[in-house]
Coordinates of C-alpha atoms in Angstrom, one line a residue:
M6 CA 5.7 97.3 120.3
A7 CA 2.8 99.2 118.5
L8 CA 4.1 99.5 115.0
D9 CA 5.7 96.5 114.8
M10 CA 3.9 94.4 117.1
R11 CA 6.4 93.4 119.5
P12 CA 6.0 91.8 122.8
F13 CA 6.0 93.8 125.8
S14 CA 9.0 91.3 127.1
V15 CA 11.3 92.8 123.8
V16 CA 12.8 95.3 126.7
E17 CA 14.0 92.2 128.3
N18 CA 15.9 90.2 125.4
D19 CA 19.4 89.8 125.6
G20 CA 20.0 91.2 122.2
F21 CA 17.7 94.3 122.8
T22 CA 19.4 94.9 126.1
H23 CA 23.0 94.4 124.7
L24 CA 21.7 96.8 121.4
L25 CA 20.8 99.7 123.8
S26 CA 24.0 98.8 125.9
V27 CA 26.5 99.3 123.1
L28 CA 24.2 102.8 122.1
E29 CA 24.4 104.0 125.3
P30 CA 26.0 102.2 128.2
R31 CA 24.5 104.8 131.2
Y32 CA 20.8 104.2 129.7
Q33 CA 18.5 102.5 132.3
L34 CA 16.1 100.5 130.2
P35 CA 12.8 100.9 131.9
S36 CA 10.8 97.5 132.8
R37 CA 8.2 95.7 130.9
P38 CA 5.6 96.2 133.5
H39 CA 6.2 100.2 132.8
F40 CA 5.7 100.0 129.0
S41 CA 2.1 97.5 129.5
Q42 CA 0.9 99.7 132.4
N43 CA 2.0 103.1 131.6
V44 CA 3.7 104.3 128.1
L45 CA 1.1 102.3 125.7
P46 CA -2.1 102.9 127.5
Q47 CA -1.2 106.8 127.3
I48 CA -0.6 106.5 123.8
Y49 CA -3.8 104.7 123.6
N50 CA -5.6 107.6 125.6
E51 CA -4.0 110.0 123.3
V52 CA -5.0 108.3 120.2
R53 CA -8.3 107.8 121.5
A54 CA -8.8 111.5 122.5
K55 CA -8.0 112.5 118.8
L56 CA -10.4 109.9 117.3
V57 CA -13.2 111.1 119.4
E58 CA -12.5 114.7 118.3
D59 CA -12.2 113.9 114.3
M60 CA -15.5 111.9 114.8
S61 CA -17.2 114.9 116.8
N62 CA -16.8 116.8 113.2
A63 CA -18.7 113.9 111.4
K64 CA -22.5 114.5 110.3
F65 CA -22.8 111.1 110.0
I66 CA -21.1 107.4 111.5
A67 CA -22.0 103.9 110.5
L68 CA -20.7 101.4 112.0
T69 CA -19.5 97.4 111.4
T70 CA -19.0 94.6 114.0
D71 CA -17.7 91.1 113.8
G72 CA -16.4 88.5 116.2
W73 CA -13.4 86.3 116.5
T74 CA -11.6 84.0 119.0
S75 CA -7.7 84.8 119.7
R76 CA -5.2 81.9 119.9
A77 CA -5.6 82.0 123.3
T78 CA -9.4 81.0 122.8
Q79 CA -10.5 84.3 124.2
S80 CA -13.7 85.8 122.1
F81 CA -13.8 89.4 120.6
M82 CA -15.7 91.6 119.3
T83 CA -14.4 94.5 116.7
I84 CA -16.3 97.7 115.9
T85 CA -15.2 100.0 113.8
A86 CA -16.3 103.4 112.6
H87 CA -17.6 104.9 108.8
Y88 CA -17.7 108.5 107.7
I89 CA -17.0 111.0 105.1
T90 CA -14.7 114.0 106.5
D91 CA -15.8 117.4 105.1
N92 CA -13.1 117.0 102.6
W93 CA -15.0 114.2 101.1
V94 CA -12.6 111.3 102.1
I95 CA -13.8 108.3 103.8
K96 CA -12.5 107.4 107.1
N97 CA -12.5 103.9 108.5
P98 CA -11.2 104.1 112.1
V99 CA -11.1 100.9 114.4
L100 CA -12.9 102.2 117.5
Q101 CA -12.5 98.8 119.7
T102 CA -11.4 95.4 119.8
R103 CA -13.3 93.8 123.4
A104 CA -13.2 90.7 125.0
V105 CA -16.8 89.2 125.3
Y106 CA -17.0 87.1 128.6
E107 CA -20.3 86.1 128.3
S108 CA -22.4 84.2 125.7
H109 CA -22.9 86.0 122.3
T110 CA -26.9 86.3 122.5
S111 CA -28.6 89.1 120.8
D112 CA -29.6 91.0 123.9
H113 CA -25.6 91.1 125.4
L114 CA -24.4 91.8 122.0
S115 CA -26.6 94.9 121.5
E116 CA -25.4 95.8 125.1
I117 CA -22.1 95.7 123.4
L118 CA -23.5 98.0 120.4
Q119 CA -25.1 100.3 122.8
A120 CA -22.1 100.8 125.0
A121 CA -19.6 101.6 121.9
V122 CA -22.0 104.0 121.0
A123 CA -22.1 106.0 124.2
E124 CA -18.6 105.8 124.8
W125 CA -17.3 107.1 121.2
K126 CA -20.5 109.6 121.6
I127 CA -21.0 108.5 118.0
D128 CA -25.5 109.4 118.2
R129 CA -26.1 112.3 116.4
E130 CA -29.7 114.3 116.9
N131 CA -32.4 113.2 114.2
A132 CA -30.2 110.5 113.0
T133 CA -30.0 106.5 113.1
I134 CA -27.1 104.5 112.9
P135 CA -27.0 102.0 110.2
V136 CA -24.6 98.7 111.5
T137 CA -23.0 96.4 108.9
T138 CA -22.9 92.9 109.9
D139 CA -22.7 89.3 108.3
N140 CA -25.7 87.1 108.3
A141 CA -25.4 85.6 111.5
K142 CA -29.1 85.8 113.7
N143 CA -27.5 86.8 116.9
I144 CA -26.0 89.7 115.5
V145 CA -28.8 90.6 113.1
N146 CA -31.3 90.6 115.8
A147 CA -29.2 92.5 118.3
V148 CA -28.6 95.4 116.0
E149 CA -32.5 95.6 116.0
V150 CA -32.6 95.3 119.9
A151 CA -30.4 98.0 120.3
G152 CA -32.7 100.2 117.8
F153 CA -30.3 100.5 114.9
S154 CA -30.6 101.1 111.5
P155 CA -30.8 99.7 108.9
N156 CA -28.7 96.8 109.5
I157 CA -27.0 95.8 106.3
R158 CA -26.1 92.1 106.0
C159 CA -22.3 91.8 104.4
F160 CA -22.4 91.8 100.9
A161 CA -19.3 89.8 100.3
H162 CA -20.7 87.4 103.2
T163 CA -24.0 86.9 101.2
V164 CA -22.2 86.2 97.6
N165 CA -20.4 83.6 99.9
L166 CA -23.4 82.0 101.4
A167 CA -24.7 81.7 97.9
S168 CA -21.8 80.5 96.3
Q169 CA -21.4 77.7 98.5
K170 CA -25.1 76.8 97.9
G171 CA -24.0 76.6 94.0
M172 CA -21.0 74.5 94.9
A173 CA -23.0 71.9 97.0
V174 CA -24.2 70.5 94.0
N175 CA -23.5 67.1 93.7
Q176 CA -21.4 67.0 90.4
M177 CA -19.8 70.0 91.9
S178 CA -19.0 68.8 94.9
W179 CA -17.2 66.1 93.8
L180 CA -15.3 68.1 90.9
L181 CA -14.3 70.5 93.8
G182 CA -13.3 67.3 95.9
S183 CA -11.2 65.6 92.9
V184 CA -9.2 68.9 92.4
R185 CA -8.5 69.2 96.5
K186 CA -7.3 65.4 96.7
V187 CA -4.7 66.6 94.1
V188 CA -3.5 69.8 95.2
T189 CA -3.4 68.2 98.9
F190 CA -0.8 65.2 97.2
F191 CA 1.4 68.1 95.8
H192 CA 1.2 69.9 99.2
R193 CA 2.1 67.3 101.4
S194 CA 4.9 65.2 99.3
T195 CA 7.8 66.9 98.5
T196 CA 9.1 64.9 95.9
A197 CA 5.7 65.5 93.8
S198 CA 6.3 69.3 94.7
A199 CA 9.9 69.2 93.4
L200 CA 8.8 67.2 90.4
L201 CA 6.1 69.7 89.4
K202 CA 8.5 72.8 89.6
D203 CA 10.4 71.1 86.9
K204 CA 7.4 70.3 84.6
Q205 CA 6.3 74.0 85.1
E206 CA 9.8 75.0 83.8
M207 CA 9.9 72.2 81.1
L208 CA 6.3 73.3 79.8
Q209 CA 7.2 77.3 80.3
L210 CA 4.2 77.7 82.9
P211 CA 4.4 79.9 85.5
P212 CA 5.8 78.9 88.7
H213 CA 2.8 79.0 90.9
K214 CA 2.0 77.0 93.4
L215 CA -1.3 74.9 93.6
I216 CA -4.1 76.6 95.8
Q217 CA -5.7 74.3 99.0
D218 CA -9.1 75.8 99.5
V219 CA -10.8 76.3 102.5
S220 CA -14.5 75.4 103.6
T221 CA -15.7 78.7 104.5
R222 CA -14.6 80.7 102.0
W223 CA -16.0 80.2 98.4
N224 CA -13.5 82.2 96.8
S225 CA -10.7 80.0 97.8
S226 CA -12.5 77.1 95.5
Y227 CA -13.0 79.1 92.6
E228 CA -8.7 80.7 93.5
M229 CA -8.3 76.7 93.9
L230 CA -10.0 75.4 90.3
E231 CA -8.3 78.6 88.3
R232 CA -4.8 77.9 89.5
Y233 CA -5.6 74.0 88.6
L234 CA -6.3 74.7 85.3
E235 CA -3.9 77.3 84.4
Q236 CA -1.2 74.4 85.9
Q237 CA -3.1 71.1 84.4
A238 CA -0.7 70.3 82.1
A239 CA 1.9 70.4 84.5
V240 CA 0.0 68.6 86.9
F241 CA -1.2 65.5 84.3
S242 CA 2.7 65.4 83.2
A243 CA 3.8 65.2 87.0
L244 CA 1.1 62.5 88.0
T245 CA 1.9 60.3 85.2
D246 CA 5.5 60.3 85.9
K247 CA 6.8 57.1 87.1
T248 CA 8.9 58.6 89.8
I249 CA 5.6 59.5 91.6
K250 CA 2.9 57.5 90.0
R251 CA 3.6 54.4 92.8
N252 CA 2.9 56.6 95.8
I253 CA -0.8 57.8 94.6
K254 CA -3.6 56.1 95.4
D255 CA -6.4 58.0 95.7
T256 CA -5.8 61.1 93.8
V257 CA -8.0 61.2 90.2
T258 CA -6.7 63.2 87.2
L259 CA -9.6 64.9 85.7
S260 CA -10.9 63.6 82.2
D261 CA -11.5 66.0 79.6
E262 CA -15.3 66.3 80.4
D263 CA -14.1 67.3 84.1
V264 CA -11.7 70.3 82.7
K265 CA -14.7 71.3 80.9
L266 CA -17.0 71.6 83.5
A267 CA -14.5 72.8 85.9
E268 CA -13.7 75.9 82.8
D269 CA -17.4 76.4 82.7
I270 CA -17.9 76.7 86.4
I271 CA -15.0 79.3 86.5
Q272 CA -16.9 81.3 83.8
V273 CA -20.2 81.3 86.2
L274 CA -18.4 82.4 89.3
K275 CA -15.9 85.0 87.9
P276 CA -18.5 87.9 88.2
L277 CA -18.9 87.1 91.7
K278 CA -15.2 86.8 92.6
M279 CA -15.0 90.3 90.5
V280 CA -17.8 91.6 93.2
T281 CA -16.1 90.6 96.0
T282 CA -12.6 92.1 95.3
L283 CA -14.5 95.3 94.0
L284 CA -16.1 95.6 97.6
S285 CA -13.1 94.7 99.4
T286 CA -12.1 99.0 98.9
E287 CA -11.9 101.2 101.7
Q288 CA -11.6 104.4 100.3
L289 CA -14.6 104.3 97.8
P290 CA -18.3 104.2 98.5
T291 CA -20.1 100.7 98.4
V292 CA -23.5 100.7 99.9
S293 CA -24.7 102.5 96.4
M294 CA -23.2 99.3 94.7
I295 CA -25.2 96.8 96.2
M296 CA -28.5 97.2 94.5
P297 CA -26.6 97.5 90.7
L298 CA -24.2 94.5 91.4
K299 CA -27.4 92.0 92.8
H300 CA -29.1 93.1 89.3
T301 CA -26.1 92.5 87.7
I302 CA -25.3 88.8 89.3
L303 CA -29.0 87.9 88.5
E304 CA -28.5 88.7 84.9
S305 CA -25.3 87.1 84.3
L306 CA -26.8 83.4 86.1
K307 CA -29.6 83.4 83.9
V308 CA -29.7 80.1 82.8
S309 CA -28.9 79.4 79.0
D310 CA -30.0 76.9 76.5
T311 CA -26.0 76.1 75.9
D312 CA -25.7 75.8 79.7
T313 CA -24.6 71.8 80.9
T314 CA -27.2 70.6 83.2
V315 CA -24.4 71.0 86.1
V316 CA -24.1 74.5 85.2
K317 CA -27.8 75.1 85.2
D318 CA -27.8 73.6 88.7
V319 CA -25.0 75.5 90.1
K320 CA -26.5 78.7 88.7
Q321 CA -30.1 77.9 90.3
G322 CA -28.5 77.2 93.6
I323 CA -26.7 80.5 93.7
V324 CA -29.8 82.1 92.3
S325 CA -32.4 80.7 94.8
D326 CA -30.3 81.6 98.2
F327 CA -29.4 84.9 96.7
I328 CA -32.7 86.5 95.6
N329 CA -33.9 86.3 99.1
R330 CA -31.3 88.4 100.1
Y331 CA -32.3 92.3 100.7
P332 CA -35.9 91.4 100.4
E333 CA -38.5 94.1 98.7
S334 CA -40.4 93.3 102.1
D335 CA -37.5 95.2 104.2
L336 CA -39.0 98.4 103.2
T337 CA -36.8 100.4 105.4
L338 CA -33.5 98.6 104.2
V339 CA -34.2 98.6 100.6
Q340 CA -35.5 102.2 100.6
F341 CA -32.0 103.1 102.0
L342 CA -30.4 101.0 99.8
H343 CA -32.1 102.8 96.7
M344 CA -31.5 106.1 97.9
S345 CA -27.7 105.4 98.6
T346 CA -27.6 104.3 94.7
A347 CA -29.2 107.2 93.6
L348 CA -26.7 109.6 95.7
D349 CA -24.3 108.2 93.9
P350 CA -23.1 110.0 90.5
C351 CA -21.8 107.0 88.7
F352 CA -25.6 105.0 89.3
K353 CA -27.9 107.2 89.8
S354 CA -30.0 106.6 86.5
L355 CA -31.3 103.4 88.1
P356 CA -31.5 101.5 84.7
F357 CA -32.5 98.2 86.7
L358 CA -35.7 100.1 87.9
D359 CA -38.8 101.5 85.9
E360 CA -39.4 104.9 85.5
T361 CA -42.4 104.9 88.4
M362 CA -40.0 103.7 90.8
R363 CA -37.3 106.0 90.2
I364 CA -39.3 109.0 90.3
N365 CA -40.4 107.8 93.8
I366 CA -36.8 107.0 94.8
F367 CA -35.7 110.2 94.0
N368 CA -38.7 112.3 95.9
R369 CA -37.1 110.1 98.9
P370 CA -34.4 112.5 99.1
M371 CA -36.8 115.6 98.6
E372 CA -38.5 114.7 101.6
K373 CA -35.6 114.1 103.9
I374 CA -33.6 117.6 102.3
L375 CA -37.1 119.3 103.6
E376 CA -37.4 117.0 107.2
Y377 CA -33.7 118.2 107.7
L378 CA -33.6 121.6 107.0
S379 CA -36.8 122.4 109.0
K380 CA -35.5 120.8 111.7
Q381 CA -32.3 122.5 111.8
A382 CA -33.7 126.0 111.5
Q383 CA -36.5 125.3 113.8
V384 CA -38.5 127.3 111.7
S385 CA -42.0 126.7 108.8
E386 CA -41.7 126.9 105.5
E387 CA -43.7 130.2 105.4
Q388 CA -41.4 131.8 107.7
L389 CA -38.6 130.7 105.4
D390 CA -40.6 132.0 102.4
M391 CA -41.2 135.4 104.1
A392 CA -37.3 136.1 105.1
S393 CA -36.4 135.4 101.4
I394 CA -38.4 138.7 100.3
S395 CA -35.9 141.8 100.4
C396 CA -37.5 144.4 102.8
D397 CA -34.9 147.0 102.0
P398 CA -36.7 150.6 101.1
P399 CA -37.1 151.4 97.5
A400 CA -34.1 152.6 95.7
K401 CA -34.0 156.4 94.8
K402 CA -34.6 156.8 90.9
A403 CA -31.9 158.0 88.4
P404 CA -32.9 161.3 86.7
I405 CA -32.8 159.6 83.3
S406 CA -35.7 157.7 84.8
E407 CA -37.6 160.8 85.7
L408 CA -37.2 162.1 82.3
F409 CA -38.6 159.3 80.3
K410 CA -41.0 157.5 82.8
K411 CA -44.2 159.0 80.6
L412 CA -42.7 157.6 77.1
F413 CA -41.0 154.5 78.4
P414 CA -43.2 153.7 81.4
V415 CA -41.6 150.4 83.6
E416 CA -44.2 148.2 84.7
P417 CA -43.7 147.3 88.2
S418 CA -41.8 143.9 88.8
T419 CA -43.8 141.5 92.2
P420 CA -40.4 140.3 93.6
T421 CA -40.7 136.3 93.4
A422 CA -39.4 134.4 96.1
K423 CA -39.3 130.6 95.5
S424 CA -40.4 128.4 98.7
L425 CA -38.0 126.2 100.2
S426 CA -39.6 123.2 98.6
Q427 CA -39.4 124.5 95.0
M428 CA -35.5 125.1 95.7
V429 CA -34.7 121.6 96.9
K430 CA -37.3 120.1 93.7
E431 CA -35.3 122.1 91.3
E432 CA -31.7 121.1 92.8
V433 CA -32.4 117.5 93.0
A434 CA -34.2 117.6 89.2
C435 CA -31.0 119.2 88.2
Y436 CA -28.7 116.6 89.7
R437 CA -31.2 113.9 87.7
Q438 CA -30.6 115.4 84.8
V439 CA -26.4 115.5 85.1
P440 CA -24.9 112.8 83.1
N441 CA -23.4 109.6 85.0
L442 CA -20.3 109.7 86.2
P443 CA -18.2 107.0 84.2
V444 CA -18.2 103.7 87.1
E445 CA -14.9 103.8 87.2
L446 CA -14.2 107.1 88.8
N447 CA -14.5 108.2 92.2
P448 CA -17.9 109.6 93.1
L449 CA -16.7 111.2 96.4
A450 CA -14.0 113.8 93.8
W451 CA -17.2 114.5 91.8
W452 CA -18.9 115.5 95.1
K453 CA -16.2 117.6 96.2
D454 CA -16.2 119.3 92.9
N455 CA -19.9 119.8 92.8
E456 CA -20.9 120.4 96.1
S457 CA -21.4 124.0 95.8
Q458 CA -23.9 123.2 92.7
F459 CA -25.8 120.8 94.8
P460 CA -25.2 121.7 98.2
H461 CA -28.4 120.0 99.6
V462 CA -28.1 117.1 97.8
A463 CA -24.6 116.9 98.8
K464 CA -25.1 117.0 102.5
L465 CA -27.5 113.7 102.0
A466 CA -24.7 112.0 99.9
K467 CA -22.2 112.5 102.8
C468 CA -24.6 110.9 104.8
Y469 CA -25.3 107.7 103.1
L470 CA -22.6 107.1 100.5
G471 CA -20.1 106.7 103.9
V472 CA -21.8 103.4 105.1
P473 CA -20.3 100.1 104.1
A474 CA -21.4 97.2 102.2
T475 CA -19.4 94.9 103.9
S476 CA -17.8 94.1 107.5
V477 CA -14.5 93.6 105.6
Q478 CA -12.9 96.1 107.6
S479 CA -13.7 94.6 110.5
E480 CA -12.6 91.1 109.2
R481 CA -9.3 92.5 108.6
V482 CA -8.5 93.6 112.1
F483 CA -8.5 89.7 112.8
S484 CA -5.4 89.3 110.9
T485 CA -3.8 92.2 112.3
A486 CA -4.6 90.7 116.3
G487 CA -3.9 87.1 115.0
D488 CA -0.3 89.1 114.3
I489 CA -0.8 90.6 117.9
V490 CA -2.0 87.5 120.3
T491 CA 0.6 85.0 118.8
A492 CA 1.7 81.8 120.4
Q493 CA 4.4 83.8 122.2
R494 CA 1.9 86.8 123.6
S495 CA -1.1 84.3 124.2
S496 CA -1.1 85.4 127.5
L497 CA -1.4 89.4 126.5
S498 CA -4.7 90.5 128.7
P499 CA -7.7 91.4 126.5
E500 CA -7.7 95.0 127.7
N501 CA -4.0 95.2 126.1
V502 CA -5.1 93.3 123.3
D503 CA -7.6 95.9 122.4
I504 CA -4.9 98.9 123.1
M505 CA -2.5 97.5 120.8
V506 CA -4.8 96.7 117.7
L507 CA -6.3 100.8 118.1
I508 CA -2.6 102.0 118.2
N509 CA -1.1 99.6 115.4
L510 CA -4.3 100.2 112.9
I511 CA -3.7 104.1 113.5
R512 CA -0.4 103.9 111.8
V513 CA -0.1 107.9 111.2
Y514 CA -0.4 109.1 114.1
V515 CA 2.0 106.6 116.0
S516 CA 4.3 106.7 113.1
L517 CA 4.5 110.9 114.3
V518 CA 5.0 109.7 118.1
Y519 CA 7.5 107.0 117.2
T520 CA 9.4 109.2 114.9
A521 CA 9.5 112.2 117.8
V522 CA 10.9 109.4 120.2
I523 CA 13.5 108.7 117.7
Y524 CA 14.2 112.3 117.6
L525 CA 14.1 112.7 121.2
I526 CA 16.8 109.7 121.5
L527 CA 19.1 111.2 118.9
V528 CA 19.3 114.6 120.6
Y529 CA 19.7 112.7 123.7
L530 CA 22.7 110.6 122.3
V531 CA 24.4 114.0 121.1
M532 CA 23.9 115.9 124.0
M533 CA 25.7 112.8 126.2
A534 CA 28.4 113.0 123.3
A535 CA 29.0 116.8 123.5
L536 CA 29.2 116.5 127.3
K537 CA 31.8 113.5 127.1

């Protein structure tokens, strides 16, 4: 029920009851309410307790949240947690998928966020809670009302919005509309679809289906164009075949100029597609990529003299929307993103900034570290300095020292103790001088190996690098939840939806429970066979 997303009613299905009756005729199968009201809630409580215990060891936790509507038209809000363990591994557990019965106002959503933080014991002393959301005004305002900071706008969603602006250019809209009609024709006509397969085989093209785009996902339009260009020879051959030509009404074949435009647009959008794919990872830091990626995207979209008018319009449409995201006026957010980048050994050289800004950014970690240490120790820097000076009694001089003390006098040395600020400053400077890690390597693995060399900076990196750049994790829950709240299970209560989503997504624990149950059943069957 949890792992395979089977409905509670499976215990009443004829096939399942027959299977168990063959395995053990004397076994009395529990009822559906027994599982929905007792067994799965008990597993949920055990999983939840283990999750709370695991998160209690995390020094810093970030959140993502997003909303969705089930097949039963019930509105839900999912919240996920993100943190780095002591072993430098990113964890992304789903905390809750709760029904939202009231209007999605900022005040109500902020109450849900605050309640989740209290329920899951996420608050940390002297630390704020970053929340990654999409760009919807109600959730952005809700994060501010709840007092969480910073609010990081999902980078994938930001790229999506900017890309849609570029694709709204007139000529681009016509191109997409023309390709969309062709794709729709082949999807709806079984004869045309079969003919396309024959043409693909004859032209030795990959037997790929044409892709239909979705208006809310810009990358689906990119994929539709890319697939069309791959199959354009087979498509043209099929459309001009007399067996289906008479059935074609509004479908338009693209001219050479249209194909050239599609190829140019693919090249413009390719970096954005790569960014979206890159940021979908769950096991590598992504927040540190936001500022480098923003710079890279803006550089790739600079207008050149060789660009056609349409390409220039598409580029300018994307840039005009994208450039206003993560504005410099939002000082808290920009400082957070820049420091996250500085704490990633792959991007810490900050080549897209001038030297003055780089110095200012690396001064921030020193301030943060000193602030954190002073609060932890609850002592002043002067007291720490005094504690670092040795107070042991002077050592007894060796006989050889007494013998040669007049001929070879030794100048008395004054013990020098570095202040805490000096030690931190040297550590940050040393970290900055270390060569950048190649971008294809795992920065968390680097930190695991170098934590002892940069102990104070490492603690800060563990706080910042666990924050996600996108709300992809929350959105992925929708797919799982959609498989749980199927047409057959549309009457599933919101409480049980929450239980099933959390149990299903924490598969390691459930697998152990699952294996244990199977083991106990096998032991039982062996014992019963022995008794016979």
